[in-house]
Amino acid sequence: MPDVSRDGAAAPLLPVGALVAGMVSIQCGAVLAKGLFPVVGATGVTVLRVGFSALILLAVWRPWRRSLRLRDAGAIALYGAALGCMNLLFYLSIRTLPLGPAVAIEFAGPLAVALSVSRRRVDFAWIGLAVLGLWLLLPVAGPGGLDPAGVAYALGAALAWALYIVFGQRAGRIDGGQAVSLGMLTAAIVVAPVGLAQAGTDLFAPQTLVLGFGVAILSSALPYSLEMVALRGLTRQVFGVLLSLEPAIAALAAAVVLGERLTPAQWLAVACIVAASVGITASGRRRAGAAPDP
């Protein structure tokens, strides 16, 4: 007779493990991408990641099988442009920033979107915690701070992430597979001129293409698939809370693979931003008062 209690306890482990594996995959992709910077630059790596991701998604979803209204095409174009800018600015930021702080600063984007509809007093505490974390990471926090240009790029990526969420909600009303595949194609078109101008023919070297394909798989295709598995077994609240751990996972991955060591103040900053993201995700879900996820 099967052990029902053991099966019940183990059931949530698969989606949780899938989501954590997806986050680890994304950060491993960022680590691999950083290793390609000396070869084709951050813009060249962006083209490889977004371009290969677009080809994979187009092959999977085949969006040409469905007609697309002009209004929907406009929504997808905005979504894709935000996606392309977000990837480009993030890779430009990690040229000079450690991976963990760059991801933490980028998280200001979704935090701002979540807090823009906030009306509860407790949410102002999360705002304060996020601001403290960002202040500890910014160059104004004192000597030994982060590179100002890298911080500016990371803040730009945060803004692009916020726009990606806003435009993605509009594009999400269209067929999901069509929206995400055409959105990624748009992102590739947006970043291609910049990357080709910098990298030139080096972008098409066989070894570079193989590594670029690996970045696309680790950063997009694999985590996207794993997140789909996680969403089937987790409520949106739990999914959002776990996703908030990504800056910490990025910092750990960079420390192990790249040897990037953060100062105690920078670890505290990452912890503040993670805590703010967890708090606003949890309180936002309660505020919505929605029925439990199926």
PDB file of C-alpha atoms in Angstrom:
ATOM      1  CA  MET A   1       0.000   0.000   0.000  1.00  0.00           C
ATOM      2  CA  PRO A   2       1.529   3.380  -0.971  1.00  0.00           C
ATOM      3  CA  ASP A   3       2.539   5.827   1.716  1.00  0.00           C
ATOM      4  CA  VAL A   4      -0.080   8.537   1.123  1.00  0.00           C
ATOM      5  CA  SER A   5       1.390  10.983   3.625  1.00  0.00           C
ATOM      6  CA  ARG A   6       4.815  10.710   2.050  1.00  0.00           C
ATOM      7  CA  ASP A   7       3.417  11.222  -1.468  1.00  0.00           C
ATOM      8  CA  GLY A   8       1.410  14.234  -0.276  1.00  0.00           C
ATOM      9  CA  ALA A   9       4.452  15.802   1.353  1.00  0.00           C
ATOM     10  CA  ALA A  10       6.605  15.220  -1.729  1.00  0.00           C
ATOM     11  CA  ALA A  11       4.064  16.524  -4.240  1.00  0.00           C
ATOM     12  CA  PRO A  12       5.008  20.243  -3.919  1.00  0.00           C
ATOM     13  CA  LEU A  13       8.697  19.439  -4.246  1.00  0.00           C
ATOM     14  CA  LEU A  14       8.518  18.949  -8.028  1.00  0.00           C
ATOM     15  CA  PRO A  15       7.150  22.412  -8.913  1.00  0.00           C
ATOM     16  CA  VAL A  16       9.350  24.108  -6.304  1.00  0.00           C
ATOM     17  CA  GLY A  17      12.379  22.230  -7.620  1.00  0.00           C
ATOM     18  CA  ALA A  18      11.438  23.128 -11.194  1.00  0.00           C
ATOM     19  CA  LEU A  19      11.197  26.836 -10.369  1.00  0.00           C
ATOM     20  CA  VAL A  20      14.471  26.878  -8.440  1.00  0.00           C
ATOM     21  CA  ALA A  21      16.158  24.958 -11.274  1.00  0.00           C
ATOM     22  CA  GLY A  22      14.786  27.513 -13.719  1.00  0.00           C
ATOM     23  CA  MET A  23      16.237  30.397 -11.718  1.00  0.00           C
ATOM     24  CA  VAL A  24      19.581  28.623 -11.443  1.00  0.00           C
ATOM     25  CA  SER A  25      19.486  28.014 -15.207  1.00  0.00           C
ATOM     26  CA  ILE A  26      18.897  31.719 -15.909  1.00  0.00           C
ATOM     27  CA  GLN A  27      21.846  32.733 -13.750  1.00  0.00           C
ATOM     28  CA  CYS A  28      24.094  30.062 -15.266  1.00  0.00           C
ATOM     29  CA  GLY A  29      23.129  31.500 -18.633  1.00  0.00           C
ATOM     30  CA  ALA A  30      24.155  34.953 -17.405  1.00  0.00           C
ATOM     31  CA  VAL A  31      27.474  33.529 -16.190  1.00  0.00           C
ATOM     32  CA  LEU A  32      28.084  31.918 -19.607  1.00  0.00           C
ATOM     33  CA  ALA A  33      27.084  35.166 -21.316  1.00  0.00           C
ATOM     34  CA  LYS A  34      29.578  37.117 -19.212  1.00  0.00           C
ATOM     35  CA  GLY A  35      32.323  34.801 -20.414  1.00  0.00           C
ATOM     36  CA  LEU A  36      31.465  35.716 -24.018  1.00  0.00           C
ATOM     37  CA  PHE A  37      31.748  39.472 -23.447  1.00  0.00           C
ATOM     38  CA  PRO A  38      35.485  39.628 -24.357  1.00  0.00           C
ATOM     39  CA  VAL A  39      34.686  37.933 -27.685  1.00  0.00           C
ATOM     40  CA  VAL A  40      31.619  39.763 -29.035  1.00  0.00           C
ATOM     41  CA  GLY A  41      30.745  42.286 -26.330  1.00  0.00           C
ATOM     42  CA  ALA A  42      27.578  42.583 -24.295  1.00  0.00           C
ATOM     43  CA  THR A  43      25.541  43.709 -27.305  1.00  0.00           C
ATOM     44  CA  GLY A  44      26.729  40.764 -29.380  1.00  0.00           C
ATOM     45  CA  VAL A  45      25.784  38.307 -26.644  1.00  0.00           C
ATOM     46  CA  THR A  46      22.360  39.945 -26.441  1.00  0.00           C
ATOM     47  CA  VAL A  47      21.832  39.327 -30.158  1.00  0.00           C
ATOM     48  CA  LEU A  48      22.834  35.673 -29.778  1.00  0.00           C
ATOM     49  CA  ARG A  49      20.572  35.077 -26.788  1.00  0.00           C
ATOM     50  CA  VAL A  50      17.509  36.851 -28.156  1.00  0.00           C
ATOM     51  CA  GLY A  51      18.039  35.673 -31.731  1.00  0.00           C
ATOM     52  CA  PHE A  52      18.349  31.982 -30.873  1.00  0.00           C
ATOM     53  CA  SER A  53      15.473  32.264 -28.378  1.00  0.00           C
ATOM     54  CA  ALA A  54      13.300  33.749 -31.125  1.00  0.00           C
ATOM     55  CA  LEU A  55      14.150  30.903 -33.506  1.00  0.00           C
ATOM     56  CA  ILE A  56      13.333  28.299 -30.841  1.00  0.00           C
ATOM     57  CA  LEU A  57      10.003  29.923 -29.935  1.00  0.00           C
ATOM     58  CA  LEU A  58       9.033  30.415 -33.577  1.00  0.00           C
ATOM     59  CA  ALA A  59       9.710  26.724 -34.256  1.00  0.00           C
ATOM     60  CA  VAL A  60       7.673  25.650 -31.223  1.00  0.00           C
ATOM     61  CA  TRP A  61       4.667  27.988 -31.561  1.00  0.00           C
ATOM     62  CA  ARG A  62       4.569  28.648 -35.351  1.00  0.00           C
ATOM     63  CA  PRO A  63       2.684  31.933 -34.928  1.00  0.00           C
ATOM     64  CA  TRP A  64       2.062  32.330 -38.677  1.00  0.00           C
ATOM     65  CA  ARG A  65      -0.732  29.740 -38.399  1.00  0.00           C
ATOM     66  CA  ARG A  66      -3.028  32.391 -36.863  1.00  0.00           C
ATOM     67  CA  SER A  67      -4.008  35.776 -38.263  1.00  0.00           C
ATOM     68  CA  LEU A  68      -2.954  38.865 -36.337  1.00  0.00           C
ATOM     69  CA  ARG A  69      -4.954  42.078 -36.090  1.00  0.00           C
ATOM     70  CA  LEU A  70      -3.150  45.390 -36.507  1.00  0.00           C
ATOM     71  CA  ARG A  71      -3.976  46.460 -32.938  1.00  0.00           C
ATOM     72  CA  ASP A  72      -2.577  43.194 -31.574  1.00  0.00           C
ATOM     73  CA  ALA A  73       0.560  43.608 -33.683  1.00  0.00           C
ATOM     74  CA  GLY A  74       1.130  47.002 -32.053  1.00  0.00           C
ATOM     75  CA  ALA A  75       0.786  45.514 -28.569  1.00  0.00           C
ATOM     76  CA  ILE A  76       3.265  42.753 -29.415  1.00  0.00           C
ATOM     77  CA  ALA A  77       5.700  45.277 -30.909  1.00  0.00           C
ATOM     78  CA  LEU A  78       5.772  47.294 -27.669  1.00  0.00           C
ATOM     79  CA  TYR A  79       6.133  44.111 -25.608  1.00  0.00           C
ATOM     80  CA  GLY A  80       8.987  42.871 -27.794  1.00  0.00           C
ATOM     81  CA  ALA A  81      10.793  46.223 -27.811  1.00  0.00           C
ATOM     82  CA  ALA A  82      10.694  46.334 -24.001  1.00  0.00           C
ATOM     83  CA  LEU A  83      11.969  42.754 -23.874  1.00  0.00           C
ATOM     84  CA  GLY A  84      14.870  43.531 -26.207  1.00  0.00           C
ATOM     85  CA  CYS A  85      15.863  46.677 -24.295  1.00  0.00           C
ATOM     86  CA  MET A  86      15.636  44.825 -20.970  1.00  0.00           C
ATOM     87  CA  ASN A  87      18.051  42.114 -22.160  1.00  0.00           C
ATOM     88  CA  LEU A  88      20.432  44.596 -23.770  1.00  0.00           C
ATOM     89  CA  LEU A  89      20.615  46.943 -20.778  1.00  0.00           C
ATOM     90  CA  PHE A  90      21.010  44.068 -18.313  1.00  0.00           C
ATOM     91  CA  TYR A  91      23.959  42.606 -20.214  1.00  0.00           C
ATOM     92  CA  LEU A  92      25.519  46.062 -20.479  1.00  0.00           C
ATOM     93  CA  SER A  93      25.161  46.397 -16.702  1.00  0.00           C
ATOM     94  CA  ILE A  94      26.942  43.151 -15.849  1.00  0.00           C
ATOM     95  CA  ARG A  95      30.008  44.158 -17.826  1.00  0.00           C
ATOM     96  CA  THR A  96      31.054  46.150 -14.766  1.00  0.00           C
ATOM     97  CA  LEU A  97      28.696  45.016 -11.988  1.00  0.00           C
ATOM     98  CA  PRO A  98      28.682  41.740 -10.039  1.00  0.00           C
ATOM     99  CA  LEU A  99      25.761  39.580 -11.123  1.00  0.00           C
ATOM    100  CA  GLY A 100      23.901  39.577  -7.794  1.00  0.00           C
ATOM    101  CA  PRO A 101      23.673  43.352  -7.311  1.00  0.00           C
ATOM    102  CA  ALA A 102      22.776  43.845 -10.995  1.00  0.00           C
ATOM    103  CA  VAL A 103      19.836  41.443 -10.690  1.00  0.00           C
ATOM    104  CA  ALA A 104      18.809  43.081  -7.404  1.00  0.00           C
ATOM    105  CA  ILE A 105      18.754  46.553  -8.974  1.00  0.00           C
ATOM    106  CA  GLU A 106      16.830  45.208 -11.973  1.00  0.00           C
ATOM    107  CA  PHE A 107      14.180  43.876  -9.570  1.00  0.00           C
ATOM    108  CA  ALA A 108      13.255  47.505  -8.863  1.00  0.00           C
ATOM    109  CA  GLY A 109      11.211  47.321 -12.065  1.00  0.00           C
ATOM    110  CA  PRO A 110       8.645  44.696 -11.054  1.00  0.00           C
ATOM    111  CA  LEU A 111       8.669  46.076  -7.505  1.00  0.00           C
ATOM    112  CA  ALA A 112       7.673  49.490  -8.829  1.00  0.00           C
ATOM    113  CA  VAL A 113       4.846  47.980 -10.872  1.00  0.00           C
ATOM    114  CA  ALA A 114       3.540  46.058  -7.849  1.00  0.00           C
ATOM    115  CA  LEU A 115       3.805  49.075  -5.574  1.00  0.00           C
ATOM    116  CA  SER A 116       2.151  51.436  -8.074  1.00  0.00           C
ATOM    117  CA  VAL A 117      -1.241  49.990  -7.142  1.00  0.00           C
ATOM    118  CA  SER A 118      -0.432  49.842  -3.429  1.00  0.00           C
ATOM    119  CA  ARG A 119      -2.810  51.425  -0.938  1.00  0.00           C
ATOM    120  CA  ARG A 120      -1.931  49.567   2.277  1.00  0.00           C
ATOM    121  CA  ARG A 121       0.266  51.118   4.951  1.00  0.00           C
ATOM    122  CA  VAL A 122       2.358  47.979   5.279  1.00  0.00           C
ATOM    123  CA  ASP A 123       3.380  48.325   1.647  1.00  0.00           C
ATOM    124  CA  PHE A 124       5.194  51.551   2.477  1.00  0.00           C
ATOM    125  CA  ALA A 125       7.433  49.478   4.730  1.00  0.00           C
ATOM    126  CA  TRP A 126       8.325  47.310   1.724  1.00  0.00           C
ATOM    127  CA  ILE A 127       9.003  50.478  -0.283  1.00  0.00           C
ATOM    128  CA  GLY A 128      11.365  51.669   2.453  1.00  0.00           C
ATOM    129  CA  LEU A 129      13.146  48.320   2.543  1.00  0.00           C
ATOM    130  CA  ALA A 130      13.610  48.291  -1.230  1.00  0.00           C
ATOM    131  CA  VAL A 131      14.891  51.878  -1.205  1.00  0.00           C
ATOM    132  CA  LEU A 132      17.360  50.979   1.552  1.00  0.00           C
ATOM    133  CA  GLY A 133      18.607  48.037  -0.502  1.00  0.00           C
ATOM    134  CA  LEU A 134      19.036  50.168  -3.612  1.00  0.00           C
ATOM    135  CA  TRP A 135      20.770  52.934  -1.636  1.00  0.00           C
ATOM    136  CA  LEU A 136      23.269  50.418  -0.259  1.00  0.00           C
ATOM    137  CA  LEU A 137      24.058  49.342  -3.836  1.00  0.00           C
ATOM    138  CA  LEU A 138      24.301  52.769  -5.443  1.00  0.00           C
ATOM    139  CA  PRO A 139      27.652  54.590  -5.742  1.00  0.00           C
ATOM    140  CA  VAL A 140      26.401  57.302  -3.361  1.00  0.00           C
ATOM    141  CA  ALA A 141      26.492  54.759  -0.531  1.00  0.00           C
ATOM    142  CA  GLY A 142      30.180  55.427   0.018  1.00  0.00           C
ATOM    143  CA  PRO A 143      33.674  54.413  -1.133  1.00  0.00           C
ATOM    144  CA  GLY A 144      33.990  51.071  -2.861  1.00  0.00           C
ATOM    145  CA  GLY A 145      30.505  51.428  -4.357  1.00  0.00           C
ATOM    146  CA  LEU A 146      29.417  49.984  -7.654  1.00  0.00           C
ATOM    147  CA  ASP A 147      30.355  51.382 -11.059  1.00  0.00           C
ATOM    148  CA  PRO A 148      28.010  54.328 -11.822  1.00  0.00           C
ATOM    149  CA  ALA A 149      27.622  53.422 -15.500  1.00  0.00           C
ATOM    150  CA  GLY A 150      26.791  49.827 -14.621  1.00  0.00           C
ATOM    151  CA  VAL A 151      24.223  50.997 -12.071  1.00  0.00           C
ATOM    152  CA  ALA A 152      22.673  53.309 -14.687  1.00  0.00           C
ATOM    153  CA  TYR A 153      22.350  50.406 -17.131  1.00  0.00           C
ATOM    154  CA  ALA A 154      20.820  48.204 -14.411  1.00  0.00           C
ATOM    155  CA  LEU A 155      18.289  50.924 -13.556  1.00  0.00           C
ATOM    156  CA  GLY A 156      17.504  51.197 -17.265  1.00  0.00           C
ATOM    157  CA  ALA A 157      16.939  47.436 -17.325  1.00  0.00           C
ATOM    158  CA  ALA A 158      14.614  47.827 -14.330  1.00  0.00           C
ATOM    159  CA  LEU A 159      12.572  50.431 -16.220  1.00  0.00           C
ATOM    160  CA  ALA A 160      12.463  48.180 -19.284  1.00  0.00           C
ATOM    161  CA  TRP A 161      11.327  45.274 -17.079  1.00  0.00           C
ATOM    162  CA  ALA A 162       8.499  47.421 -15.700  1.00  0.00           C
ATOM    163  CA  LEU A 163       7.416  48.344 -19.245  1.00  0.00           C
ATOM    164  CA  TYR A 164       7.745  44.685 -20.263  1.00  0.00           C
ATOM    165  CA  ILE A 165       5.256  43.750 -17.517  1.00  0.00           C
ATOM    166  CA  VAL A 166       2.804  46.498 -18.504  1.00  0.00           C
ATOM    167  CA  PHE A 167       3.002  45.774 -22.232  1.00  0.00           C
ATOM    168  CA  GLY A 168       3.114  42.030 -21.570  1.00  0.00           C
ATOM    169  CA  GLN A 169      -0.231  42.203 -19.801  1.00  0.00           C
ATOM    170  CA  ARG A 170      -1.727  43.753 -22.913  1.00  0.00           C
ATOM    171  CA  ALA A 171      -0.030  41.297 -25.252  1.00  0.00           C
ATOM    172  CA  GLY A 172      -1.097  38.438 -22.979  1.00  0.00           C
ATOM    173  CA  ARG A 173      -4.696  38.901 -24.103  1.00  0.00           C
ATOM    174  CA  ILE A 174      -3.594  37.567 -27.466  1.00  0.00           C
ATOM    175  CA  ASP A 175      -2.790  33.876 -27.987  1.00  0.00           C
ATOM    176  CA  GLY A 176       0.070  33.190 -25.542  1.00  0.00           C
ATOM    177  CA  GLY A 177       2.352  31.279 -27.889  1.00  0.00           C
ATOM    178  CA  GLN A 178       1.853  33.760 -30.700  1.00  0.00           C
ATOM    179  CA  ALA A 179       2.520  36.737 -28.432  1.00  0.00           C
ATOM    180  CA  VAL A 180       5.698  35.384 -26.834  1.00  0.00           C
ATOM    181  CA  SER A 181       7.229  34.096 -30.100  1.00  0.00           C
ATOM    182  CA  LEU A 182       6.498  37.255 -32.114  1.00  0.00           C
ATOM    183  CA  GLY A 183       7.522  39.367 -29.116  1.00  0.00           C
ATOM    184  CA  MET A 184      10.907  37.630 -28.999  1.00  0.00           C
ATOM    185  CA  LEU A 185      11.276  38.088 -32.752  1.00  0.00           C
ATOM    186  CA  THR A 186      10.613  41.815 -32.292  1.00  0.00           C
ATOM    187  CA  ALA A 187      13.207  41.907 -29.501  1.00  0.00           C
ATOM    188  CA  ALA A 188      15.757  40.299 -31.836  1.00  0.00           C
ATOM    189  CA  ILE A 189      15.022  42.903 -34.519  1.00  0.00           C
ATOM    190  CA  VAL A 190      15.459  45.718 -31.974  1.00  0.00           C
ATOM    191  CA  VAL A 191      18.852  44.572 -30.655  1.00  0.00           C
ATOM    192  CA  ALA A 192      20.332  43.127 -33.880  1.00  0.00           C
ATOM    193  CA  PRO A 193      21.650  46.411 -35.366  1.00  0.00           C
ATOM    194  CA  VAL A 194      23.488  47.339 -32.149  1.00  0.00           C
ATOM    195  CA  GLY A 195      25.017  43.895 -31.693  1.00  0.00           C
ATOM    196  CA  LEU A 196      26.037  43.490 -35.334  1.00  0.00           C
ATOM    197  CA  ALA A 197      27.625  46.943 -35.342  1.00  0.00           C
ATOM    198  CA  GLN A 198      29.836  46.013 -32.380  1.00  0.00           C
ATOM    199  CA  ALA A 199      30.615  42.349 -32.992  1.00  0.00           C
ATOM    200  CA  GLY A 200      30.599  42.218 -36.808  1.00  0.00           C
ATOM    201  CA  THR A 201      31.576  38.895 -38.356  1.00  0.00           C
ATOM    202  CA  ASP A 202      32.932  37.610 -35.006  1.00  0.00           C
ATOM    203  CA  LEU A 203      29.313  36.954 -34.118  1.00  0.00           C
ATOM    204  CA  PHE A 204      29.167  34.127 -36.673  1.00  0.00           C
ATOM    205  CA  ALA A 205      32.254  32.187 -35.584  1.00  0.00           C
ATOM    206  CA  PRO A 206      31.189  28.530 -35.024  1.00  0.00           C
ATOM    207  CA  GLN A 207      32.333  28.369 -31.391  1.00  0.00           C
ATOM    208  CA  THR A 208      30.636  31.682 -30.619  1.00  0.00           C
ATOM    209  CA  LEU A 209      27.382  30.479 -32.175  1.00  0.00           C
ATOM    210  CA  VAL A 210      27.487  27.282 -30.112  1.00  0.00           C
ATOM    211  CA  LEU A 211      28.083  29.200 -26.884  1.00  0.00           C
ATOM    212  CA  GLY A 212      25.405  31.728 -27.839  1.00  0.00           C
ATOM    213  CA  PHE A 213      22.948  28.899 -28.399  1.00  0.00           C
ATOM    214  CA  GLY A 214      23.853  27.611 -24.938  1.00  0.00           C
ATOM    215  CA  VAL A 215      23.113  31.055 -23.460  1.00  0.00           C
ATOM    216  CA  ALA A 216      19.702  31.051 -25.170  1.00  0.00           C
ATOM    217  CA  ILE A 217      18.851  27.577 -23.877  1.00  0.00           C
ATOM    218  CA  LEU A 218      19.954  28.311 -20.307  1.00  0.00           C
ATOM    219  CA  SER A 219      18.510  31.831 -20.157  1.00  0.00           C
ATOM    220  CA  SER A 220      15.230  31.404 -22.040  1.00  0.00           C
ATOM    221  CA  ALA A 221      14.136  28.021 -23.387  1.00  0.00           C
ATOM    222  CA  LEU A 222      14.905  25.828 -20.349  1.00  0.00           C
ATOM    223  CA  PRO A 223      13.725  28.207 -17.577  1.00  0.00           C
ATOM    224  CA  TYR A 224      10.558  29.020 -19.552  1.00  0.00           C
ATOM    225  CA  SER A 225       9.731  25.312 -19.719  1.00  0.00           C
ATOM    226  CA  LEU A 226      10.534  24.774 -16.049  1.00  0.00           C
ATOM    227  CA  GLU A 227       8.373  27.734 -15.020  1.00  0.00           C
ATOM    228  CA  MET A 228       5.449  26.180 -16.881  1.00  0.00           C
ATOM    229  CA  VAL A 229       5.924  23.033 -14.787  1.00  0.00           C
ATOM    230  CA  ALA A 230       6.099  25.114 -11.602  1.00  0.00           C
ATOM    231  CA  LEU A 231       2.946  27.096 -12.404  1.00  0.00           C
ATOM    232  CA  ARG A 232       0.930  23.891 -12.672  1.00  0.00           C
ATOM    233  CA  GLY A 233       1.721  22.948  -9.077  1.00  0.00           C
ATOM    234  CA  LEU A 234       2.120  26.263  -7.243  1.00  0.00           C
ATOM    235  CA  THR A 235      -0.241  29.108  -6.452  1.00  0.00           C
ATOM    236  CA  ARG A 236       0.676  32.446  -7.997  1.00  0.00           C
ATOM    237  CA  GLN A 237       1.561  33.793  -4.564  1.00  0.00           C
ATOM    238  CA  VAL A 238       4.030  31.004  -3.805  1.00  0.00           C
ATOM    239  CA  PHE A 239       5.427  31.284  -7.338  1.00  0.00           C
ATOM    240  CA  GLY A 240       6.003  35.032  -6.891  1.00  0.00           C
ATOM    241  CA  VAL A 241       7.566  34.645  -3.460  1.00  0.00           C
ATOM    242  CA  LEU A 242       9.995  31.993  -4.683  1.00  0.00           C
ATOM    243  CA  LEU A 243      10.834  34.041  -7.767  1.00  0.00           C
ATOM    244  CA  SER A 244      11.848  36.864  -5.428  1.00  0.00           C
ATOM    245  CA  LEU A 245      14.855  34.791  -4.393  1.00  0.00           C
ATOM    246  CA  GLU A 246      16.468  35.294  -7.793  1.00  0.00           C
ATOM    247  CA  PRO A 247      18.893  38.090  -6.774  1.00  0.00           C
ATOM    248  CA  ALA A 248      20.287  35.887  -4.008  1.00  0.00           C
ATOM    249  CA  ILE A 249      20.608  32.927  -6.394  1.00  0.00           C
ATOM    250  CA  ALA A 250      22.405  35.191  -8.870  1.00  0.00           C
ATOM    251  CA  ALA A 251      24.854  36.341  -6.213  1.00  0.00           C
ATOM    252  CA  LEU A 252      25.568  32.760  -5.132  1.00  0.00           C
ATOM    253  CA  ALA A 253      26.009  31.531  -8.725  1.00  0.00           C
ATOM    254  CA  ALA A 254      28.407  34.373  -9.497  1.00  0.00           C
ATOM    255  CA  ALA A 255      30.365  33.719  -6.304  1.00  0.00           C
ATOM    256  CA  VAL A 256      30.764  30.017  -7.074  1.00  0.00           C
ATOM    257  CA  VAL A 257      31.458  30.202 -10.824  1.00  0.00           C
ATOM    258  CA  LEU A 258      32.958  33.658 -11.392  1.00  0.00           C
ATOM    259  CA  GLY A 259      34.492  34.248  -7.978  1.00  0.00           C
ATOM    260  CA  GLU A 260      32.542  37.492  -7.532  1.00  0.00           C
ATOM    261  CA  ARG A 261      32.635  38.325  -3.828  1.00  0.00           C
ATOM    262  CA  LEU A 262      30.168  40.806  -2.383  1.00  0.00           C
ATOM    263  CA  THR A 263      30.804  43.025   0.606  1.00  0.00           C
ATOM    264  CA  PRO A 264      28.637  42.584   3.713  1.00  0.00           C
ATOM    265  CA  ALA A 265      26.792  45.801   2.783  1.00  0.00           C
ATOM    266  CA  GLN A 266      26.054  44.456  -0.691  1.00  0.00           C
ATOM    267  CA  TRP A 267      24.746  41.162   0.738  1.00  0.00           C
ATOM    268  CA  LEU A 268      22.554  43.193   3.077  1.00  0.00           C
ATOM    269  CA  ALA A 269      21.285  45.206   0.105  1.00  0.00           C
ATOM    270  CA  VAL A 270      20.408  42.054  -1.829  1.00  0.00           C
ATOM    271  CA  ALA A 271      18.640  40.679   1.261  1.00  0.00           C
ATOM    272  CA  CYS A 272      16.611  43.903   1.639  1.00  0.00           C
ATOM    273  CA  ILE A 273      15.436  43.793  -1.968  1.00  0.00           C
ATOM    274  CA  VAL A 274      14.584  40.082  -1.742  1.00  0.00           C
ATOM    275  CA  ALA A 275      12.623  40.703   1.465  1.00  0.00           C
ATOM    276  CA  ALA A 276      10.786  43.675  -0.095  1.00  0.00           C
ATOM    277  CA  SER A 277       9.869  41.587  -3.129  1.00  0.00           C
ATOM    278  CA  VAL A 278       8.634  38.702  -0.964  1.00  0.00           C
ATOM    279  CA  GLY A 279       6.629  41.104   1.208  1.00  0.00           C
ATOM    280  CA  ILE A 280       4.916  42.982  -1.600  1.00  0.00           C
ATOM    281  CA  THR A 281       4.164  39.729  -3.428  1.00  0.00           C
ATOM    282  CA  ALA A 282       2.549  38.162  -0.373  1.00  0.00           C
ATOM    283  CA  SER A 283       0.628  41.259   0.734  1.00  0.00           C
ATOM    284  CA  GLY A 284      -0.433  42.021  -2.809  1.00  0.00           C
ATOM    285  CA  ARG A 285      -1.967  38.583  -3.186  1.00  0.00           C
ATOM    286  CA  ARG A 286      -3.907  38.984   0.066  1.00  0.00           C
ATOM    287  CA  ARG A 287      -5.035  42.440  -1.014  1.00  0.00           C
ATOM    288  CA  ALA A 288      -6.426  41.070  -4.274  1.00  0.00           C
ATOM    289  CA  GLY A 289      -8.702  38.759  -2.321  1.00  0.00           C
ATOM    290  CA  ALA A 290      -8.832  36.342  -5.205  1.00  0.00           C
ATOM    291  CA  ALA A 291     -10.022  32.780  -4.987  1.00  0.00           C
ATOM    292  CA  PRO A 292      -7.341  30.135  -4.493  1.00  0.00           C
ATOM    293  CA  ASP A 293      -5.583  29.017  -7.655  1.00  0.00           C
ATOM    294  CA  PRO A 294      -6.748  25.705  -9.041  1.00  0.00           C
TER     295      PRO A 294
END
